[in-house]
Amino acid sequence: MEPNRPIRSGRAIVPDRRLSGESVLEQNTADADTKNLGGNPSKVSLTPLQWTICAVASFGFAFDLYETLMLPLIVRPAITSLGHLKPGTREFNLMVGLLFFIPNLIGGIFGLLGGYFADLLGRRRILLWSILLYSVSACAAAYSTSLPQLICLRCTTLIGVSVEFVAAITWLAEIFPDAGLRERVLGYTQASHTAGGLLVAGAYYIAVTWAEKFPLIRGGHEAWRYTLLSGLIPAFPLLVLRPLLPESPLWKLKRLTGALKRPSFGKLFQPALRRVTLVTTLVFACTYSLAFGAIQQTVRMIAGLPDVHGLGLRQIEQAASRVQIFQEMGGVIGRFLFAVLAIHIFSQRRRLSVFLLPALFVFAWMYFFAATRSLAFMEAGLLLSTMLFNAINSFWGNYLPRLYPTHLRATGESFAVNIGGRVLGVSAALMTTTLSNLMRGVNPSAGLAHSAGTVSVLAILTALVAVWWLPEPQADGLPD
C-alpha cells in the first residue's frame, strides 16, 4: 500500500495508520465498516465508535436548541425582574427585540470566525470548545444582576451555539462520506435538535412549579434563573466522552499530507462559488426569519388570549411551557418527516419547495387567526408551523456540506448559517417587535401576532422565489 494513500471504506475515509497515528479503536471501526459493506451501503451497521459520534452530535444539536429556546420562555420575567419594565409597553417590546437581536448578531459574527477556525484547526476541537462555551455562559447568565449583563452573557452563549452547529454538521458529513448513509445520519441526528426544545420546556415548567424548593439564586426563587442554570448540563457528559471522539479523517488526511489549503472568506465570492454563497445566505435568512420573527415570539401572545386573560402569573407561565411543548412536538415531527423524505426526493429545490408552499398558508392562518382566538387554536397552529419550519431547517444540514470543498466547507456553511441566519434572519425579531409598536386599534398580543404573520409571510414568499436559483450539487459525494 502506498504510504500516502487513504483506505476507503463504505462510510469513512481512514488515513493510513503509518501516516496519521490514528488509534487502534478507529482502525477496528474501519475494519468493521469493510466487513459490513456487503455491496449495499444502506444496510451497513454502525460500529460502537460511530454510534458514539452520532450520540455526541445529537446531544450537541439538542442543547444547541435548548440554550436558544430559553430566551422566549424567560424573556418576559427576566426583563420584568431586571429592568422593571411593564409587558406590552414600547420600552418592553424594544428590549425584547434587542435581547433577541444583539446576542444573535454577535453570535453570527463570531460564529463565522468559528467556521473559519474549524477549517483551519479541525472540526472536533472547535465542536467541543463551542459546547463548553455555551454551557458555562448559560449557567453564568443565571446570576445576572442587570439587563446589560444578561445581554453580554447571552452573546457568549449564542457564540457557542452558532459555532457548534456548523462544526457538528461538517464533522458528521466528513466522517460519513457515503451519500446514502450521510443523508440518514445528518437527517436523524438533526431530528434530535428538537429534543432540546422539549427539554427546556420541561425544565421551565419544573422551575415555575417548584422554584420555591430550590436553593436561592441572588437571594430569591425566580424560575427564569433556574432555567438558565440548567444550561450547564451538556458540559458533564462532554468531558467524559471527549477522549473517544476522532477528528474528521478527511480533514486530517489532507492536513497530514500537506494537501489542505488555507481557508479564505474571499474564496467564497470567486465566480465558482459566488452564486452558491449569495443564494444560500438569502434563503437561510428567510428560514431563520420564521423562527425569530414569528415562532419565538408566540409565547408572549399567550397573555392576550381570551381564555388566558385574567389568569395569575404562575398560570400564564405554566400555559407558556405547555405551548412550548406543542411547539417542540411539531419540531420533532418536522425533523423526522424531512429525514424520511430526504432519501426519496433527490432534487434539492423540490425538497425545499415541498415544505415552503404549505408553510405559506399555515403561518398566515396561525398568526392572523389562531394566535388571537384561543389557547387550543394556538397550540394546533404552533405545532403545524414548527413542524414545517423544522423540516425546512433540516434541509440545510444535508445540503450545505455538498457545496464547498474540504478546506472551505465549514467556512462556507458558517457564512450561510451565521450571516444569513444569525445576522440577517434574526433581525426579523427586531422587525416584528418594531412593527407591533406601530399597530393601532388592537391589543398588544394581537398586534404582535399580526406583525409576526406579516414578517413570516414575506420571508416565505422571498424564499419561494429565491429557491429557483439554488444550485444543485453536481455529485452525491462531498467536493474535494
CSV table of C-alpha atoms in Angstrom, one decimal:
chain,number,residue,atom,x,y,z
A,1,MET,CA,0.0,0.0,0.0
A,2,GLU,CA,1.3,3.4,-0.9
A,3,PRO,CA,2.1,5.4,2.3
A,4,ASN,CA,0.1,8.5,1.5
A,5,ARG,CA,-2.9,6.8,0.1
A,6,PRO,CA,-6.1,6.7,2.2
A,7,ILE,CA,-8.0,3.5,2.9
A,8,ARG,CA,-11.6,3.9,1.7
A,9,SER,CA,-14.5,2.2,3.5
A,10,GLY,CA,-18.2,2.4,2.9
A,11,ARG,CA,-18.6,5.2,5.3
A,12,ALA,CA,-15.3,6.9,6.2
A,13,ILE,CA,-12.0,7.7,4.6
A,14,VAL,CA,-9.5,6.3,7.1
A,15,PRO,CA,-5.9,7.5,6.8
A,16,ASP,CA,-3.0,5.0,6.7
A,17,ARG,CA,-2.0,4.4,10.3
A,18,ARG,CA,1.6,4.8,9.5
A,19,LEU,CA,0.9,8.3,8.4
A,20,SER,CA,-1.7,9.6,10.8
A,21,GLY,CA,-1.2,7.6,14.0
A,22,GLU,CA,-4.9,7.0,14.4
A,23,SER,CA,-5.9,4.9,17.4
A,24,VAL,CA,-6.5,1.2,17.3
A,25,LEU,CA,-10.1,1.8,18.2
A,26,GLU,CA,-10.6,3.8,14.9
A,27,GLN,CA,-8.7,1.1,13.0
A,28,ASN,CA,-11.2,-1.5,14.3
A,29,THR,CA,-14.0,0.7,13.3
A,30,ALA,CA,-12.7,1.0,9.7
A,31,ASP,CA,-12.3,-2.8,9.6
A,32,ALA,CA,-15.9,-3.3,10.8
A,33,ASP,CA,-17.0,-0.9,8.0
A,34,THR,CA,-15.3,-3.0,5.4
A,35,LYS,CA,-16.8,-6.2,6.7
A,36,ASN,CA,-20.3,-4.8,6.8
A,37,LEU,CA,-20.4,-3.4,3.3
A,38,GLY,CA,-21.9,-6.4,1.5
A,39,GLY,CA,-22.4,-4.2,-1.6
A,40,ASN,CA,-25.2,-2.2,-0.1
A,41,PRO,CA,-24.2,0.8,1.9
A,42,SER,CA,-27.8,1.4,3.1
A,43,LYS,CA,-27.6,-1.8,5.2
A,44,VAL,CA,-24.2,-1.1,6.8
A,45,SER,CA,-24.5,-1.3,10.6
A,46,LEU,CA,-22.8,1.4,12.7
A,47,THR,CA,-19.8,0.5,14.9
A,48,PRO,CA,-19.8,1.4,18.6
A,49,LEU,CA,-17.5,4.3,17.9
A,50,GLN,CA,-19.8,5.6,15.1
A,51,TRP,CA,-22.8,5.3,17.4
A,52,THR,CA,-20.9,7.4,20.0
A,53,ILE,CA,-20.1,10.0,17.4
A,54,CYS,CA,-23.8,10.2,16.4
A,55,ALA,CA,-24.8,10.4,20.1
A,56,VAL,CA,-22.5,13.3,20.8
A,57,ALA,CA,-23.7,15.1,17.7
A,58,SER,CA,-27.3,14.5,18.7
A,59,PHE,CA,-26.6,15.7,22.2
A,60,GLY,CA,-24.9,18.8,20.9
A,61,PHE,CA,-27.8,19.6,18.5
A,62,ALA,CA,-30.4,19.1,21.3
A,63,PHE,CA,-28.7,21.5,23.7
A,64,ASP,CA,-28.0,23.9,20.9
A,65,LEU,CA,-31.7,24.5,20.7
A,66,TYR,CA,-32.1,24.1,24.5
A,67,GLU,CA,-29.9,27.2,25.0
A,68,THR,CA,-31.6,29.1,22.2
A,69,LEU,CA,-35.2,28.5,23.3
A,70,MET,CA,-34.5,29.5,26.8
A,71,LEU,CA,-35.0,33.2,25.8
A,72,PRO,CA,-38.6,33.1,24.5
A,73,LEU,CA,-39.5,31.4,27.8
A,74,ILE,CA,-37.6,33.7,30.2
A,75,VAL,CA,-37.6,37.0,28.3
A,76,ARG,CA,-40.8,38.3,29.9
A,77,PRO,CA,-39.9,37.5,33.6
A,78,ALA,CA,-36.3,38.4,33.1
A,79,ILE,CA,-36.9,41.9,31.7
A,80,THR,CA,-39.6,42.5,34.3
A,81,SER,CA,-37.2,41.5,37.1
A,82,LEU,CA,-34.0,43.1,35.9
A,83,GLY,CA,-35.4,46.1,34.0
A,84,HIS,CA,-38.6,46.8,35.9
A,85,LEU,CA,-40.4,47.3,32.5
A,86,LYS,CA,-44.1,46.6,32.0
A,87,PRO,CA,-45.0,44.0,29.4
A,88,GLY,CA,-46.7,45.4,26.3
A,89,THR,CA,-45.1,48.8,26.6
A,90,ARG,CA,-43.0,50.3,23.8
A,91,GLU,CA,-39.9,50.1,26.0
A,92,PHE,CA,-40.5,46.5,26.9
A,93,ASN,CA,-41.0,45.5,23.2
A,94,LEU,CA,-37.8,47.3,22.2
A,95,MET,CA,-35.9,45.5,24.9
A,96,VAL,CA,-37.3,42.1,23.8
A,97,GLY,CA,-36.2,42.9,20.2
A,98,LEU,CA,-32.7,43.8,21.4
A,99,LEU,CA,-32.4,40.7,23.6
A,100,PHE,CA,-33.2,38.6,20.5
A,101,PHE,CA,-31.1,40.5,18.0
A,102,ILE,CA,-27.9,41.6,19.7
A,103,PRO,CA,-26.8,38.2,21.0
A,104,ASN,CA,-27.6,36.6,17.7
A,105,LEU,CA,-25.8,39.3,15.8
A,106,ILE,CA,-22.7,38.9,17.9
A,107,GLY,CA,-23.1,35.1,17.8
A,108,GLY,CA,-23.3,35.3,14.0
A,109,ILE,CA,-20.1,37.3,13.6
A,110,PHE,CA,-18.1,35.2,15.9
A,111,GLY,CA,-19.8,32.1,14.5
A,112,LEU,CA,-18.4,33.0,11.1
A,113,LEU,CA,-14.9,33.0,12.6
A,114,GLY,CA,-15.7,29.7,14.2
A,115,GLY,CA,-16.3,28.1,10.8
A,116,TYR,CA,-13.0,29.5,9.6
A,117,PHE,CA,-11.2,28.1,12.5
A,118,ALA,CA,-12.9,24.7,12.1
A,119,ASP,CA,-11.4,24.6,8.6
A,120,LEU,CA,-8.0,25.8,9.9
A,121,LEU,CA,-7.7,23.9,13.2
A,122,GLY,CA,-10.1,20.9,12.9
A,123,ARG,CA,-13.7,20.2,13.3
A,124,ARG,CA,-13.6,18.1,16.6
A,125,ARG,CA,-11.6,20.7,18.6
A,126,ILE,CA,-13.9,23.6,17.7
A,127,LEU,CA,-17.0,21.5,18.3
A,128,LEU,CA,-16.0,20.6,21.8
A,129,TRP,CA,-15.0,24.1,22.9
A,130,SER,CA,-18.1,25.6,21.4
A,131,ILE,CA,-20.3,23.3,23.5
A,132,LEU,CA,-18.4,24.1,26.7
A,133,LEU,CA,-18.7,27.8,25.9
A,134,TYR,CA,-22.4,27.9,25.6
A,135,SER,CA,-22.9,25.6,28.7
A,136,VAL,CA,-20.8,27.8,31.0
A,137,SER,CA,-22.2,31.0,29.6
A,138,ALA,CA,-25.8,30.0,30.1
A,139,CYS,CA,-25.1,29.0,33.7
A,140,ALA,CA,-23.4,32.3,34.4
A,141,ALA,CA,-26.4,34.2,33.0
A,142,ALA,CA,-28.5,32.8,35.8
A,143,TYR,CA,-26.6,35.1,38.2
A,144,SER,CA,-27.2,38.3,36.1
A,145,THR,CA,-27.9,41.5,38.1
A,146,SER,CA,-28.8,43.8,35.2
A,147,LEU,CA,-30.1,43.6,31.6
A,148,PRO,CA,-26.7,44.6,30.1
A,149,GLN,CA,-25.1,41.8,31.9
A,150,LEU,CA,-27.7,39.3,30.8
A,151,ILE,CA,-27.3,40.5,27.2
A,152,CYS,CA,-23.5,40.1,27.4
A,153,LEU,CA,-23.8,36.5,28.7
A,154,ARG,CA,-26.4,35.7,26.1
A,155,CYS,CA,-23.9,36.9,23.5
A,156,THR,CA,-21.3,34.4,24.6
A,157,THR,CA,-23.9,31.7,24.8
A,158,LEU,CA,-25.0,32.3,21.2
A,159,ILE,CA,-21.4,32.4,20.0
A,160,GLY,CA,-21.0,28.8,21.3
A,161,VAL,CA,-24.4,27.8,19.7
A,162,SER,CA,-23.5,29.4,16.4
A,163,VAL,CA,-20.1,27.7,16.1
A,164,GLU,CA,-21.4,24.3,17.3
A,165,PHE,CA,-24.0,23.8,14.6
A,166,VAL,CA,-21.5,24.4,11.7
A,167,ALA,CA,-18.7,22.3,13.3
A,168,ALA,CA,-21.0,19.4,14.0
A,169,ILE,CA,-22.6,19.3,10.5
A,170,THR,CA,-19.1,19.4,8.9
A,171,TRP,CA,-17.7,16.8,11.3
A,172,LEU,CA,-20.6,14.3,10.6
A,173,ALA,CA,-20.6,14.9,6.8
A,174,GLU,CA,-16.9,14.0,6.6
A,175,ILE,CA,-17.0,11.1,8.9
A,176,PHE,CA,-19.8,9.5,6.9
A,177,PRO,CA,-19.0,10.3,3.3
A,178,ASP,CA,-21.2,7.6,1.7
A,179,ALA,CA,-24.1,9.6,0.2
A,180,GLY,CA,-27.0,7.4,1.5
A,181,LEU,CA,-25.6,6.9,4.9
A,182,ARG,CA,-24.6,10.6,5.3
A,183,GLU,CA,-28.2,11.7,4.4
A,184,ARG,CA,-29.6,9.4,7.1
A,185,VAL,CA,-27.1,10.3,9.7
A,186,LEU,CA,-27.5,14.0,9.2
A,187,GLY,CA,-31.2,13.8,9.0
A,188,TYR,CA,-31.8,11.7,12.1
A,189,THR,CA,-29.1,13.4,14.3
A,190,GLN,CA,-30.6,16.8,13.4
A,191,ALA,CA,-34.0,15.4,14.4
A,192,SER,CA,-32.7,15.2,18.0
A,193,HIS,CA,-32.3,19.0,17.7
A,194,THR,CA,-36.0,19.5,18.7
A,195,ALA,CA,-35.5,17.3,21.8
A,196,GLY,CA,-33.7,20.4,23.2
A,197,GLY,CA,-37.0,22.3,22.9
A,198,LEU,CA,-38.9,19.7,24.8
A,199,LEU,CA,-36.3,19.5,27.5
A,200,VAL,CA,-36.2,23.3,28.0
A,201,ALA,CA,-40.0,23.4,28.1
A,202,GLY,CA,-39.9,20.7,30.8
A,203,ALA,CA,-37.1,22.4,32.7
A,204,TYR,CA,-39.0,25.7,32.7
A,205,TYR,CA,-42.2,24.0,33.8
A,206,ILE,CA,-40.4,22.4,36.7
A,207,ALA,CA,-38.7,25.7,37.6
A,208,VAL,CA,-42.0,27.5,37.6
A,209,THR,CA,-43.9,24.9,39.6
A,210,TRP,CA,-41.2,24.0,42.2
A,211,ALA,CA,-39.0,27.1,42.3
A,212,GLU,CA,-39.6,27.7,46.0
A,213,LYS,CA,-38.0,24.3,46.8
A,214,PHE,CA,-34.7,25.1,45.0
A,215,PRO,CA,-31.7,26.9,46.6
A,216,LEU,CA,-31.7,30.6,46.4
A,217,ILE,CA,-30.1,32.4,43.5
A,218,ARG,CA,-29.3,36.1,44.0
A,219,GLY,CA,-31.5,36.0,47.1
A,220,GLY,CA,-34.7,34.8,45.5
A,221,HIS,CA,-36.6,32.0,43.8
A,222,GLU,CA,-37.0,33.1,40.2
A,223,ALA,CA,-37.9,30.4,37.7
A,224,TRP,CA,-36.0,32.1,34.8
A,225,ARG,CA,-32.7,31.9,36.8
A,226,TYR,CA,-33.1,28.2,37.4
A,227,THR,CA,-33.9,27.6,33.7
A,228,LEU,CA,-30.6,29.4,32.7
A,229,LEU,CA,-28.7,27.4,35.4
A,230,SER,CA,-29.7,24.1,33.8
A,231,GLY,CA,-27.8,25.1,30.7
A,232,LEU,CA,-24.6,23.7,32.3
A,233,ILE,CA,-25.9,20.1,31.8
A,234,PRO,CA,-24.2,19.4,28.4
A,235,ALA,CA,-20.7,20.1,29.8
A,236,PHE,CA,-20.6,17.0,32.0
A,237,PRO,CA,-21.1,14.1,29.5
A,238,LEU,CA,-18.8,16.0,27.1
A,239,LEU,CA,-15.9,15.9,29.5
A,240,VAL,CA,-16.4,12.1,29.8
A,241,LEU,CA,-16.7,11.3,26.1
A,242,ARG,CA,-14.1,13.7,24.8
A,243,PRO,CA,-11.2,11.2,24.6
A,244,LEU,CA,-13.3,8.8,22.4
A,245,LEU,CA,-14.1,11.3,19.6
A,246,PRO,CA,-11.9,11.2,16.5
A,247,GLU,CA,-11.1,14.1,14.2
A,248,SER,CA,-12.6,14.2,10.8
A,249,PRO,CA,-10.5,11.7,8.8
A,250,LEU,CA,-10.9,13.6,5.6
A,251,TRP,CA,-9.7,16.9,7.1
A,252,LYS,CA,-6.9,15.1,9.0
A,253,LEU,CA,-5.6,13.3,6.0
A,254,LYS,CA,-5.4,16.4,3.9
A,255,ARG,CA,-3.6,18.3,6.7
A,256,LEU,CA,-1.1,15.5,7.2
A,257,THR,CA,-0.3,15.1,3.5
A,258,GLY,CA,0.0,18.9,3.1
A,259,ALA,CA,-3.0,19.0,0.7
A,260,LEU,CA,-5.2,21.1,2.9
A,261,LYS,CA,-5.4,24.6,1.5
A,262,ARG,CA,-5.8,27.6,3.8
A,263,PRO,CA,-9.5,28.8,4.2
A,264,SER,CA,-10.4,32.3,3.0
A,265,PHE,CA,-13.6,34.3,3.1
A,266,GLY,CA,-12.7,35.9,-0.3
A,267,LYS,CA,-12.8,32.5,-2.0
A,268,LEU,CA,-16.5,32.2,-1.2
A,269,PHE,CA,-17.1,35.0,-3.7
A,270,GLN,CA,-15.0,33.8,-6.5
A,271,PRO,CA,-17.0,33.0,-9.7
A,272,ALA,CA,-17.3,29.3,-9.0
A,273,LEU,CA,-18.9,29.8,-5.6
A,274,ARG,CA,-20.4,33.3,-5.7
A,275,ARG,CA,-23.9,32.2,-6.6
A,276,VAL,CA,-23.8,29.3,-4.0
A,277,THR,CA,-22.8,31.7,-1.3
A,278,LEU,CA,-25.3,34.5,-2.0
A,279,VAL,CA,-28.4,32.4,-2.7
A,280,THR,CA,-27.9,30.1,0.3
A,281,THR,CA,-27.3,33.1,2.5
A,282,LEU,CA,-30.5,34.7,1.4
A,283,VAL,CA,-32.7,31.6,1.7
A,284,PHE,CA,-31.2,30.7,5.1
A,285,ALA,CA,-32.0,34.2,6.3
A,286,CYS,CA,-35.6,33.6,5.2
A,287,THR,CA,-35.6,30.3,7.1
A,288,TYR,CA,-34.4,31.9,10.4
A,289,SER,CA,-36.9,34.8,10.0
A,290,LEU,CA,-39.7,32.2,10.5
A,291,ALA,CA,-38.2,31.2,13.9
A,292,PHE,CA,-37.2,34.6,15.3
A,293,GLY,CA,-39.7,36.8,13.6
A,294,ALA,CA,-42.7,34.5,14.4
A,295,ILE,CA,-42.3,31.2,16.3
A,296,GLN,CA,-40.2,32.5,19.1
A,297,GLN,CA,-42.5,35.5,19.6
A,298,THR,CA,-45.5,33.3,20.2
A,299,VAL,CA,-45.1,32.7,23.9
A,300,ARG,CA,-45.7,36.5,24.5
A,301,MET,CA,-49.0,36.3,22.7
A,302,ILE,CA,-50.5,33.9,25.3
A,303,ALA,CA,-51.4,36.5,27.9
A,304,GLY,CA,-53.8,38.3,25.4
A,305,LEU,CA,-55.8,35.2,24.5
A,306,PRO,CA,-59.5,35.4,25.7
A,307,ASP,CA,-59.3,32.1,27.7
A,308,VAL,CA,-56.0,33.1,29.4
A,309,HIS,CA,-56.6,36.8,30.0
A,310,GLY,CA,-57.0,37.4,33.8
A,311,LEU,CA,-55.1,34.4,35.0
A,312,GLY,CA,-52.4,34.7,37.5
A,313,LEU,CA,-48.7,34.9,36.6
A,314,ARG,CA,-47.9,31.3,37.5
A,315,GLN,CA,-50.9,30.0,35.5
A,316,ILE,CA,-49.8,32.1,32.5
A,317,GLU,CA,-46.2,30.8,32.7
A,318,GLN,CA,-47.5,27.2,33.0
A,319,ALA,CA,-49.6,27.8,29.9
A,320,ALA,CA,-46.4,29.1,28.2
A,321,SER,CA,-44.5,26.0,29.0
A,322,ARG,CA,-47.4,23.9,27.7
A,323,VAL,CA,-47.5,25.8,24.4
A,324,GLN,CA,-43.7,25.3,24.2
A,325,ILE,CA,-44.2,21.5,24.4
A,326,PHE,CA,-46.7,21.6,21.5
A,327,GLN,CA,-44.1,23.7,19.6
A,328,GLU,CA,-41.4,21.1,20.1
A,329,MET,CA,-43.7,18.2,19.3
A,330,GLY,CA,-44.2,19.9,15.9
A,331,GLY,CA,-40.4,20.2,15.7
A,332,VAL,CA,-39.9,16.5,16.3
A,333,ILE,CA,-42.4,15.6,13.6
A,334,GLY,CA,-40.9,18.0,11.1
A,335,ARG,CA,-37.4,16.8,11.6
A,336,PHE,CA,-38.3,13.2,11.2
A,337,LEU,CA,-40.6,14.0,8.3
A,338,PHE,CA,-37.6,15.6,6.5
A,339,ALA,CA,-35.3,12.6,7.4
A,340,VAL,CA,-37.8,10.2,5.8
A,341,LEU,CA,-38.4,12.3,2.6
A,342,ALA,CA,-34.8,13.2,2.1
A,343,ILE,CA,-33.9,9.8,0.8
A,344,HIS,CA,-36.8,9.8,-1.6
A,345,ILE,CA,-36.7,13.4,-3.1
A,346,PHE,CA,-33.4,13.9,-4.8
A,347,SER,CA,-33.9,17.4,-6.2
A,348,GLN,CA,-32.8,19.9,-3.6
A,349,ARG,CA,-35.1,22.6,-4.9
A,350,ARG,CA,-38.1,20.2,-4.8
A,351,ARG,CA,-37.2,19.1,-1.2
A,352,LEU,CA,-37.3,22.7,0.0
A,353,SER,CA,-40.4,23.7,-2.0
A,354,VAL,CA,-42.4,20.7,-0.6
A,355,PHE,CA,-42.3,22.4,2.8
A,356,LEU,CA,-42.2,26.1,1.8
A,357,LEU,CA,-45.5,26.0,-0.1
A,358,PRO,CA,-47.7,24.7,2.8
A,359,ALA,CA,-45.8,26.9,5.2
A,360,LEU,CA,-47.1,30.0,3.4
A,361,PHE,CA,-50.7,29.0,4.3
A,362,VAL,CA,-50.0,27.6,7.8
A,363,PHE,CA,-48.1,30.6,9.0
A,364,ALA,CA,-50.7,33.0,7.7
A,365,TRP,CA,-53.5,31.1,9.4
A,366,MET,CA,-51.5,30.8,12.6
A,367,TYR,CA,-50.6,34.4,13.1
A,368,PHE,CA,-53.6,36.2,11.5
A,369,PHE,CA,-56.2,34.0,13.1
A,370,ALA,CA,-55.3,31.2,15.5
A,371,ALA,CA,-52.9,33.2,17.7
A,372,THR,CA,-55.7,35.6,18.7
A,373,ARG,CA,-58.6,33.2,19.1
A,374,SER,CA,-57.9,30.6,21.9
A,375,LEU,CA,-55.1,28.6,23.5
A,376,ALA,CA,-56.2,25.4,21.7
A,377,PHE,CA,-56.1,27.1,18.3
A,378,MET,CA,-52.7,28.5,19.2
A,379,GLU,CA,-51.3,25.1,20.2
A,380,ALA,CA,-52.5,23.5,17.0
A,381,GLY,CA,-51.2,26.3,14.8
A,382,LEU,CA,-47.9,26.3,16.5
A,383,LEU,CA,-47.5,22.6,16.2
A,384,LEU,CA,-48.0,22.8,12.4
A,385,SER,CA,-45.9,25.9,12.0
A,386,THR,CA,-43.0,24.5,13.9
A,387,MET,CA,-43.3,21.2,12.0
A,388,LEU,CA,-42.8,22.9,8.7
A,389,PHE,CA,-40.1,25.2,10.0
A,390,ASN,CA,-38.0,22.4,11.3
A,391,ALA,CA,-38.4,20.4,8.1
A,392,ILE,CA,-37.1,23.4,6.2
A,393,ASN,CA,-34.3,24.0,8.7
A,394,SER,CA,-33.2,20.3,8.5
A,395,PHE,CA,-32.7,20.8,4.8
A,396,TRP,CA,-29.6,22.9,5.3
A,397,GLY,CA,-27.6,20.4,7.3
A,398,ASN,CA,-27.9,17.9,4.5
A,399,TYR,CA,-27.4,20.4,1.7
A,400,LEU,CA,-24.6,22.8,2.7
A,401,PRO,CA,-21.8,20.2,3.1
A,402,ARG,CA,-22.2,19.2,-0.5
A,403,LEU,CA,-21.5,22.7,-1.9
A,404,TYR,CA,-17.9,23.5,-0.7
A,405,PRO,CA,-14.5,21.8,-0.9
A,406,THR,CA,-12.9,20.4,2.3
A,407,HIS,CA,-10.8,23.5,3.0
A,408,LEU,CA,-13.8,25.8,2.7
A,409,ARG,CA,-16.6,23.5,3.9
A,410,ALA,CA,-17.0,24.9,7.4
A,411,THR,CA,-16.3,28.5,6.3
A,412,GLY,CA,-18.9,28.4,3.6
A,413,GLU,CA,-21.5,26.7,5.8
A,414,SER,CA,-20.8,29.2,8.5
A,415,PHE,CA,-21.3,32.2,6.2
A,416,ALA,CA,-24.8,31.0,5.2
A,417,VAL,CA,-25.7,30.0,8.8
A,418,ASN,CA,-24.3,32.9,10.7
A,419,ILE,CA,-24.5,35.9,8.3
A,420,GLY,CA,-27.7,34.6,6.6
A,421,GLY,CA,-29.3,33.2,9.8
A,422,ARG,CA,-27.9,34.9,12.8
A,423,VAL,CA,-27.3,38.3,11.4
A,424,LEU,CA,-30.0,38.8,8.7
A,425,GLY,CA,-32.6,36.3,9.7
A,426,VAL,CA,-32.6,37.1,13.4
A,427,SER,CA,-33.2,40.8,12.5
A,428,ALA,CA,-36.8,39.6,11.9
A,429,ALA,CA,-37.2,39.6,15.7
A,430,LEU,CA,-36.5,43.3,15.7
A,431,MET,CA,-38.7,43.9,12.7
A,432,THR,CA,-41.6,42.1,14.4
A,433,THR,CA,-41.3,43.9,17.7
A,434,THR,CA,-40.9,47.3,15.9
A,435,LEU,CA,-43.9,46.6,13.7
A,436,SER,CA,-46.0,45.7,16.7
A,437,ASN,CA,-45.3,49.1,18.2
A,438,LEU,CA,-46.9,50.7,15.1
A,439,MET,CA,-50.1,48.6,15.4
A,440,ARG,CA,-53.1,50.7,16.4
A,441,GLY,CA,-56.5,49.7,17.5
A,442,VAL,CA,-55.6,46.2,18.7
A,443,ASN,CA,-54.4,44.8,22.0
A,444,PRO,CA,-50.6,44.3,22.3
A,445,SER,CA,-50.8,40.5,21.9
A,446,ALA,CA,-52.9,40.7,18.7
A,447,GLY,CA,-50.6,43.4,17.3
A,448,LEU,CA,-47.6,41.2,18.0
A,449,ALA,CA,-49.4,38.2,16.3
A,450,HIS,CA,-50.3,40.3,13.2
A,451,SER,CA,-46.7,41.6,13.0
A,452,ALA,CA,-45.3,38.1,13.2
A,453,GLY,CA,-47.7,37.0,10.5
A,454,THR,CA,-46.6,39.8,8.2
A,455,VAL,CA,-42.9,39.1,8.7
A,456,SER,CA,-43.2,35.3,8.2
A,457,VAL,CA,-45.3,35.5,5.0
A,458,LEU,CA,-42.9,38.0,3.4
A,459,ALA,CA,-40.0,35.7,4.4
A,460,ILE,CA,-41.7,32.6,2.8
A,461,LEU,CA,-42.6,34.5,-0.4
A,462,THR,CA,-38.9,35.6,-0.7
A,463,ALA,CA,-37.7,32.1,-0.2
A,464,LEU,CA,-40.1,30.6,-2.8
A,465,VAL,CA,-38.7,33.0,-5.4
A,466,ALA,CA,-35.1,32.6,-4.4
A,467,VAL,CA,-35.2,28.8,-4.3
A,468,TRP,CA,-35.1,28.5,-8.1
A,469,TRP,CA,-31.6,29.9,-8.0
A,470,LEU,CA,-30.3,27.4,-5.5
A,471,PRO,CA,-27.6,25.3,-7.2
A,472,GLU,CA,-28.0,21.5,-7.4
A,473,PRO,CA,-24.9,19.6,-6.1
A,474,GLN,CA,-23.0,18.0,-9.0
A,475,ALA,CA,-22.5,14.6,-7.4
A,476,ASP,CA,-23.6,12.6,-4.4
A,477,GLY,CA,-20.2,12.8,-2.7
A,478,LEU,CA,-18.5,15.7,-1.0
A,479,PRO,CA,-16.5,18.1,-3.1
A,480,ASP,CA,-12.7,17.6,-2.6
